Amino acid sequence: MKMKKYFNLLTALLIIGFVSCNNQKSDKNSEISKIKELETQIYNESTNSINKKAVTDLLDAYSNFVKNFANDSLAPEYLFKAGEIAMNTHMGTQSVFYFNKLQNNYPTYKKIPYCIFLQAFVYDSQLKKYDKAKEYYNLFITKYPNNELVKDAKASIKNLGKSLDEIIKEFENKKGDKK
């Protein structure tokens, strides 16, 4: 009799487990579908404009996916995309938040070097926090000395806080000195 009770209990637990896994899988697929749909809505080609509501909804969808499926291989990719989209829509603080979260939660992710470089770029160009920009550019140079963006990082450090006019003037002066 006890054996039958244990068998029934085990069977019930297995059924609950299978149902739970299937629900989680359908939830995951549903979230991925929602993300794909929102990705097509963020830019309107006919008006050549950004759909700000779709951008906000997409960033929320990326965040929800990462929260609900943190161990999924898409999670770091979605965080990186969130950082890029926030950066490209001039949401610098949010961009830095996503890139920081990516570095902290997925330190071995293949795009971490670019993540660090882009953080520096956002601190520099959008947030005007030049000390932070320099810190991240130097971190990038130190950690990834052979990366193709090292020259850009070094040039960016030299030009921190300078206006475009100042940079052009310096370039013209150097060019004039060589003649």
Coordinates of N, CA and C in Angstrom, one line a residue:
M1 N 0.8 -1.2 0.0 CA 0.0 0.0 0.0 C 0.9 1.3 0.0
K2 N 1.9 1.3 0.9 CA 2.8 2.4 0.9 C 3.5 2.6 -0.4
M3 N 3.9 1.5 -1.0 CA 4.6 1.6 -2.3 C 3.7 2.2 -3.4
K4 N 2.4 1.9 -3.4 CA 1.5 2.5 -4.3 C 1.3 4.0 -4.1
K5 N 1.3 4.4 -2.8 CA 1.2 5.9 -2.5 C 2.5 6.6 -3.0
Y6 N 3.7 6.0 -2.8 CA 4.9 6.6 -3.2 C 4.9 6.7 -4.8
F7 N 4.4 5.6 -5.4 CA 4.4 5.6 -6.8 C 3.5 6.7 -7.4
N8 N 2.3 6.8 -6.8 CA 1.3 7.8 -7.2 C 1.9 9.2 -7.0
L9 N 2.6 9.4 -5.8 CA 3.2 10.7 -5.5 C 4.3 11.0 -6.6
L10 N 5.1 10.1 -6.8 CA 6.2 10.3 -7.8 C 5.6 10.6 -9.2
T11 N 4.6 9.8 -9.6 CA 4.0 10.1 -10.9 C 3.4 11.5 -11.0
A12 N 2.7 11.9 -9.9 CA 2.2 13.3 -9.9 C 3.3 14.3 -10.0
L13 N 4.4 14.1 -9.3 CA 5.5 15.1 -9.3 C 6.1 15.1 -10.7
L14 N 6.2 14.0 -11.3 CA 6.8 13.9 -12.7 C 5.9 14.7 -13.7
I15 N 4.6 14.5 -13.5 CA 3.6 15.1 -14.4 C 3.7 16.7 -14.2
I16 N 3.7 17.1 -13.0 CA 3.8 18.5 -12.7 C 5.1 19.1 -13.3
G17 N 6.2 18.3 -13.2 CA 7.5 18.7 -13.7 C 7.4 18.9 -15.2
F18 N 6.8 17.9 -15.9 CA 6.7 18.0 -17.4 C 5.9 19.1 -17.8
V19 N 4.7 19.3 -17.1 CA 3.8 20.4 -17.5 C 4.6 21.8 -17.3
S20 N 5.3 21.9 -16.1 CA 6.0 23.1 -15.8 C 7.1 23.4 -16.9
C21 N 7.8 22.4 -17.3 CA 8.8 22.5 -18.3 C 8.2 23.0 -19.6
N22 N 7.1 22.3 -20.0 CA 6.4 22.7 -21.3 C 5.9 24.1 -21.2
N23 N 5.3 24.5 -20.1 CA 4.9 25.9 -19.9 C 6.0 26.9 -20.0
Q24 N 7.1 26.5 -19.4 CA 8.3 27.4 -19.4 C 8.8 27.5 -20.9
K25 N 8.8 26.4 -21.6 CA 9.3 26.4 -23.0 C 8.4 27.3 -23.8
S26 N 7.1 27.2 -23.6 CA 6.1 28.0 -24.4 C 6.2 29.4 -24.0
D27 N 6.5 29.7 -22.7 CA 6.7 31.1 -22.3 C 7.9 31.7 -23.0
K28 N 9.0 30.9 -23.0 CA 10.2 31.3 -23.6 C 10.0 31.6 -25.1
N29 N 9.4 30.7 -25.8 CA 9.1 30.9 -27.2 C 8.2 32.1 -27.5
S30 N 7.3 32.3 -26.6 CA 6.4 33.5 -26.7 C 7.2 34.8 -26.5
E31 N 8.1 34.8 -25.5 CA 8.9 36.0 -25.3 C 9.8 36.3 -26.5
I32 N 10.4 35.2 -27.1 CA 11.2 35.4 -28.2 C 10.4 35.9 -29.4
S33 N 9.2 35.4 -29.6 CA 8.4 35.9 -30.7 C 8.0 37.4 -30.5
K34 N 7.7 37.7 -29.3 CA 7.4 39.1 -28.9 C 8.6 40.0 -29.2
I35 N 9.8 39.6 -28.9 CA 11.0 40.3 -29.1 C 11.2 40.5 -30.6
K36 N 11.1 39.4 -31.4 CA 11.3 39.5 -32.8 C 10.3 40.5 -33.5
E37 N 9.1 40.5 -33.0 CA 8.1 41.4 -33.5 C 8.5 42.8 -33.2
L38 N 8.8 43.1 -31.9 CA 9.2 44.4 -31.5 C 10.4 44.9 -32.3
E39 N 11.4 44.0 -32.6 CA 12.6 44.4 -33.3 C 12.2 45.0 -34.7
T40 N 11.2 44.5 -35.2 CA 10.8 45.0 -36.6 C 10.0 46.3 -36.5
Q41 N 9.6 46.7 -35.3 CA 8.8 47.9 -35.1 C 9.5 49.1 -34.6
I42 N 10.8 49.0 -34.3 CA 11.5 50.1 -33.7 C 11.9 51.2 -34.7
Y43 N 12.0 50.9 -35.9 CA 12.3 51.9 -36.9 C 11.3 51.9 -38.0
N44 N 10.8 53.1 -38.3 CA 9.8 53.3 -39.4 C 10.5 53.8 -40.6
E45 N 10.6 53.0 -41.6 CA 11.4 53.5 -42.8 C 10.6 54.5 -43.6
S46 N 9.3 54.5 -43.6 CA 8.5 55.4 -44.4 C 8.6 56.8 -43.8
T47 N 8.7 57.0 -42.5 CA 8.9 58.3 -41.9 C 10.3 58.6 -41.5
N48 N 11.2 57.6 -41.7 CA 12.6 57.7 -41.3 C 12.7 58.1 -39.8
S49 N 12.0 57.4 -39.0 CA 12.0 57.8 -37.5 C 12.0 56.6 -36.6
I50 N 12.3 56.8 -35.4 CA 12.3 55.8 -34.3 C 11.0 55.8 -33.6
N51 N 10.4 54.6 -33.4 CA 9.2 54.4 -32.7 C 9.6 54.3 -31.2
K52 N 9.5 55.3 -30.5 CA 10.0 55.3 -29.1 C 9.2 54.4 -28.2
K53 N 8.0 54.2 -28.4 CA 7.2 53.2 -27.6 C 7.7 51.8 -27.9
A54 N 7.9 51.5 -29.2 CA 8.5 50.2 -29.5 C 9.8 50.0 -28.9
V55 N 10.7 51.0 -28.9 CA 12.0 50.9 -28.3 C 11.9 50.6 -26.8
T56 N 11.0 51.3 -26.1 CA 10.8 51.1 -24.7 C 10.3 49.7 -24.4
D57 N 9.3 49.3 -25.2 CA 8.7 47.9 -25.1 C 9.8 46.9 -25.4
L58 N 10.6 47.1 -26.4 CA 11.7 46.1 -26.7 C 12.7 46.0 -25.6
L59 N 13.1 47.1 -25.0 CA 14.0 47.1 -23.9 C 13.4 46.4 -22.7
D60 N 12.1 46.6 -22.5 CA 11.4 45.8 -21.4 C 11.4 44.3 -21.7
A61 N 11.1 44.0 -23.0 CA 11.1 42.6 -23.4 C 12.4 41.9 -23.2
Y62 N 13.5 42.6 -23.6 CA 14.8 42.1 -23.4 C 15.1 41.8 -21.9
S63 N 14.8 42.8 -21.1 CA 15.0 42.7 -19.6 C 14.2 41.6 -19.0
N64 N 12.9 41.4 -19.4 CA 12.1 40.3 -18.9 C 12.7 39.0 -19.3
F65 N 13.1 38.9 -20.6 CA 13.7 37.6 -21.0 C 14.9 37.2 -20.1
V66 N 15.8 38.2 -19.9 CA 17.0 38.0 -19.1 C 16.7 37.6 -17.7
K67 N 15.6 38.3 -17.2 CA 15.2 38.0 -15.8 C 14.6 36.5 -15.7
N68 N 13.8 36.2 -16.7 CA 13.1 34.9 -16.7 C 14.0 33.7 -17.2
F69 N 14.9 34.0 -18.0 CA 15.7 32.9 -18.6 C 17.2 33.3 -18.6
A70 N 17.7 33.6 -17.4 CA 19.1 34.1 -17.2 C 20.1 33.1 -17.8
N71 N 19.8 31.8 -17.7 CA 20.8 30.8 -18.1 C 20.8 30.5 -19.6
D72 N 19.8 31.1 -20.3 CA 19.7 30.8 -21.8 C 20.8 31.6 -22.5
S73 N 21.2 30.9 -23.6 CA 22.3 31.5 -24.4 C 21.9 32.9 -25.1
L74 N 20.6 33.1 -25.2 CA 20.1 34.4 -25.8 C 20.2 35.5 -24.8
A75 N 20.3 35.2 -23.5 CA 20.2 36.3 -22.4 C 21.4 37.3 -22.6
P76 N 22.6 36.9 -22.7 CA 23.7 37.9 -22.9 C 23.5 38.7 -24.3
E77 N 23.1 38.0 -25.3 CA 22.9 38.6 -26.6 C 21.8 39.7 -26.5
Y78 N 20.7 39.4 -25.8 CA 19.7 40.4 -25.6 C 20.1 41.6 -24.8
L79 N 21.0 41.3 -23.8 CA 21.5 42.4 -23.0 C 22.4 43.3 -23.8
F80 N 23.2 42.7 -24.7 CA 24.1 43.5 -25.6 C 23.2 44.3 -26.5
K81 N 22.2 43.7 -27.1 CA 21.3 44.5 -28.0 C 20.6 45.6 -27.3
A82 N 20.2 45.4 -26.0 CA 19.6 46.4 -25.2 C 20.5 47.6 -25.0
G83 N 21.8 47.3 -24.7 CA 22.8 48.3 -24.6 C 23.0 49.1 -25.9
E84 N 23.0 48.4 -27.0 CA 23.2 49.1 -28.3 C 22.0 50.0 -28.6
I85 N 20.8 49.4 -28.4 CA 19.6 50.2 -28.8 C 19.5 51.4 -27.9
A86 N 19.7 51.2 -26.6 CA 19.7 52.4 -25.7 C 20.7 53.4 -26.1
M87 N 21.9 53.0 -26.5 CA 23.0 53.9 -26.9 C 22.5 54.6 -28.2
N88 N 22.0 53.9 -29.1 CA 21.7 54.5 -30.4 C 20.4 55.4 -30.4
T89 N 19.7 55.3 -29.3 CA 18.5 56.1 -29.1 C 18.8 57.2 -28.0
H90 N 20.0 57.4 -27.7 CA 20.5 58.4 -26.8 C 19.9 58.3 -25.4
M91 N 19.9 57.0 -24.9 CA 19.5 56.7 -23.6 C 20.8 56.2 -22.9
G92 N 21.7 57.1 -22.7 CA 23.1 56.8 -22.2 C 23.1 56.1 -20.9
T93 N 22.3 56.6 -19.9 CA 22.3 55.9 -18.6 C 21.8 54.5 -18.7
Q94 N 20.8 54.3 -19.5 CA 20.3 52.9 -19.6 C 21.3 52.0 -20.4
S95 N 21.9 52.6 -21.4 CA 22.9 51.8 -22.1 C 24.0 51.3 -21.2
V96 N 24.5 52.2 -20.4 CA 25.6 51.9 -19.4 C 25.1 50.8 -18.5
F97 N 23.8 50.9 -18.0 CA 23.2 49.9 -17.1 C 23.3 48.6 -17.8
Y98 N 22.8 48.5 -19.0 CA 22.8 47.1 -19.7 C 24.2 46.6 -19.9
F99 N 25.1 47.4 -20.3 CA 26.5 47.0 -20.5 C 27.1 46.5 -19.2
N100 N 26.8 47.2 -18.1 CA 27.4 46.8 -16.8 C 26.8 45.5 -16.4
K101 N 25.5 45.3 -16.6 CA 24.8 44.1 -16.2 C 25.4 42.9 -17.0
L102 N 25.6 43.2 -18.3 CA 26.2 42.1 -19.1 C 27.6 41.7 -18.6
Q103 N 28.4 42.7 -18.3 CA 29.8 42.4 -17.8 C 29.7 41.7 -16.5
N104 N 28.9 42.1 -15.6 CA 28.8 41.4 -14.3 C 28.2 40.0 -14.3
N105 N 27.2 39.8 -15.2 CA 26.5 38.5 -15.2 C 27.0 37.5 -16.2
Y106 N 27.7 38.0 -17.2 CA 28.2 37.1 -18.3 C 29.6 37.5 -18.7
P107 N 30.5 37.4 -17.7 CA 31.9 38.0 -18.0 C 32.7 37.2 -19.1
T108 N 32.2 36.0 -19.5 CA 32.9 35.3 -20.6 C 32.2 35.5 -21.9
Y109 N 31.2 36.3 -22.0 CA 30.5 36.5 -23.2 C 31.4 37.1 -24.3
K110 N 31.3 36.6 -25.5 CA 32.3 37.0 -26.6 C 32.3 38.5 -26.9
K111 N 31.3 39.2 -26.6 CA 31.3 40.6 -27.0 C 31.6 41.6 -25.8
I112 N 32.2 41.0 -24.8 CA 32.6 41.9 -23.6 C 33.6 43.0 -24.0
P113 N 34.6 42.7 -24.8 CA 35.5 43.8 -25.2 C 34.7 45.0 -25.8
Y114 N 33.8 44.7 -26.7 CA 33.0 45.7 -27.3 C 32.1 46.4 -26.3
C115 N 31.6 45.7 -25.4 CA 30.8 46.2 -24.3 C 31.5 47.2 -23.5
I116 N 32.7 46.9 -23.2 CA 33.6 47.9 -22.4 C 33.9 49.1 -23.3
F117 N 34.2 48.9 -24.5 CA 34.5 50.0 -25.4 C 33.3 50.9 -25.6
L118 N 32.1 50.3 -25.8 CA 30.9 51.1 -25.9 C 30.5 51.8 -24.7
Q119 N 30.8 51.3 -23.5 CA 30.5 52.0 -22.3 C 31.4 53.3 -22.2
A120 N 32.6 53.1 -22.6 CA 33.5 54.3 -22.6 C 33.0 55.3 -23.6
F121 N 32.6 54.9 -24.7 CA 32.0 55.8 -25.8 C 30.8 56.5 -25.3
V122 N 29.9 55.8 -24.6 CA 28.7 56.4 -24.1 C 29.0 57.4 -23.0
Y123 N 29.9 57.1 -22.1 CA 30.3 58.0 -21.0 C 30.9 59.3 -21.7
D124 N 31.7 59.1 -22.8 CA 32.3 60.2 -23.5 C 31.3 61.0 -24.2
S125 N 30.6 60.4 -25.2 CA 29.8 61.2 -26.1 C 28.4 61.6 -25.7
Q126 N 27.8 60.8 -24.8 CA 26.4 61.1 -24.4 C 26.3 61.6 -23.0
L127 N 27.1 61.0 -22.1 CA 26.9 61.4 -20.7 C 27.9 62.5 -20.3
K128 N 28.9 62.7 -21.1 CA 30.0 63.7 -20.8 C 30.7 63.5 -19.5
K129 N 30.8 62.3 -19.1 CA 31.5 61.9 -17.9 C 32.9 61.4 -18.3
Y130 N 33.8 62.4 -18.5 CA 35.1 62.1 -19.2 C 36.0 61.2 -18.3
D131 N 35.9 61.4 -17.0 CA 36.7 60.5 -16.1 C 36.3 59.1 -16.2
K132 N 35.0 58.8 -16.3 CA 34.5 57.5 -16.4 C 34.9 56.9 -17.8
A133 N 34.8 57.8 -18.8 CA 35.1 57.4 -20.2 C 36.6 57.0 -20.2
K134 N 37.4 57.8 -19.7 CA 38.9 57.5 -19.7 C 39.1 56.2 -18.9
E135 N 38.5 56.0 -17.8 CA 38.6 54.7 -17.0 C 38.2 53.5 -17.9
Y136 N 37.1 53.6 -18.6 CA 36.7 52.4 -19.4 C 37.6 52.3 -20.7
Y137 N 38.0 53.4 -21.3 CA 38.9 53.2 -22.4 C 40.2 52.5 -22.0
N138 N 40.7 53.0 -20.8 CA 42.0 52.4 -20.3 C 41.8 50.9 -19.9
L139 N 40.6 50.6 -19.3 CA 40.3 49.2 -19.0 C 40.3 48.4 -20.3
F140 N 39.7 48.9 -21.3 CA 39.6 48.2 -22.6 C 41.0 48.0 -23.2
I141 N 41.8 49.0 -23.2 CA 43.2 48.9 -23.7 C 44.0 47.9 -22.9
T142 N 43.9 47.9 -21.6 CA 44.6 47.0 -20.7 C 44.2 45.5 -20.9
K143 N 42.9 45.3 -20.9 CA 42.4 43.9 -21.0 C 42.5 43.4 -22.4
Y144 N 42.4 44.2 -23.5 CA 42.3 43.7 -24.8 C 43.3 44.5 -25.7
P145 N 44.6 44.4 -25.4 CA 45.6 45.2 -26.1 C 45.7 44.9 -27.6
N146 N 45.3 43.7 -28.1 CA 45.4 43.4 -29.5 C 44.0 43.6 -30.2
N147 N 43.1 44.1 -29.6 CA 41.8 44.3 -30.2 C 41.9 45.4 -31.3
E148 N 41.1 45.3 -32.4 CA 41.1 46.2 -33.5 C 40.7 47.6 -33.1
L149 N 40.1 47.8 -31.9 CA 39.6 49.1 -31.5 C 40.5 49.9 -30.5
V150 N 41.7 49.3 -30.3 CA 42.6 49.9 -29.3 C 43.1 51.3 -29.8
K151 N 43.4 51.4 -31.1 CA 43.8 52.7 -31.7 C 42.7 53.7 -31.5
D152 N 41.4 53.3 -31.7 CA 40.3 54.2 -31.5 C 40.2 54.6 -30.1
A153 N 40.4 53.7 -29.2 CA 40.3 54.0 -27.7 C 41.4 55.0 -27.3
K154 N 42.6 54.8 -27.8 CA 43.7 55.7 -27.5 C 43.4 57.1 -28.1
A155 N 42.9 57.2 -29.3 CA 42.6 58.5 -29.9 C 41.4 59.1 -29.1
S156 N 40.5 58.3 -28.7 CA 39.4 58.9 -27.9 C 39.9 59.5 -26.6
I157 N 40.8 58.9 -26.0 CA 41.4 59.4 -24.7 C 42.0 60.8 -25.0
K158 N 42.8 60.9 -26.1 CA 43.4 62.1 -26.4 C 42.4 63.3 -26.7
N159 N 41.2 62.9 -27.1 CA 40.2 63.9 -27.5 C 39.1 64.1 -26.5
L160 N 39.2 63.4 -25.4 CA 38.1 63.5 -24.4 C 37.9 65.0 -24.0
G161 N 36.6 65.4 -24.1 CA 36.2 66.7 -23.7 C 36.4 67.8 -24.7
K162 N 36.9 67.4 -25.8 CA 37.2 68.4 -26.9 C 36.0 68.5 -27.8
S163 N 35.7 69.7 -28.3 CA 34.7 69.8 -29.3 C 35.2 69.4 -30.7
L164 N 34.3 69.1 -31.6 CA 34.7 68.7 -32.9 C 35.5 69.8 -33.6
D165 N 35.2 71.0 -33.4 CA 36.0 72.1 -33.9 C 37.5 72.1 -33.4
E166 N 37.6 71.8 -32.1 CA 39.0 71.7 -31.5 C 39.8 70.6 -32.1
I167 N 39.1 69.4 -32.3 CA 39.8 68.3 -32.9 C 40.2 68.6 -34.3
I168 N 39.3 69.2 -35.1 CA 39.6 69.6 -36.5 C 40.8 70.5 -36.5
K169 N 40.8 71.5 -35.7 CA 41.8 72.5 -35.6 C 43.2 71.9 -35.3
E170 N 43.2 70.9 -34.3 CA 44.4 70.2 -34.0 C 44.9 69.4 -35.2
F171 N 44.0 68.8 -35.9 CA 44.3 68.0 -37.0 C 44.9 68.8 -38.1
E172 N 44.3 70.0 -38.4 CA 44.8 70.9 -39.4 C 46.2 71.5 -39.0
N173 N 46.4 71.7 -37.7 CA 47.7 72.2 -37.3 C 48.8 71.2 -37.5
K174 N 48.5 69.9 -37.1 CA 49.4 68.8 -37.4 C 49.7 68.7 -38.8
K175 N 48.7 68.8 -39.6 CA 48.9 68.7 -41.1 C 49.7 69.8 -41.6
G176 N 49.5 71.0 -41.1 CA 50.3 72.2 -41.5 C 51.7 72.1 -41.1
D177 N 52.0 71.5 -39.9 CA 53.4 71.3 -39.4 C 54.2 70.3 -40.3
K178 N 53.5 69.4 -40.9 CA 54.2 68.4 -41.7 C 54.6 69.0 -43.1
K179 N 54.1 70.1 -43.5 CA 54.4 70.7 -44.8 C 55.7 71.3 -44.8

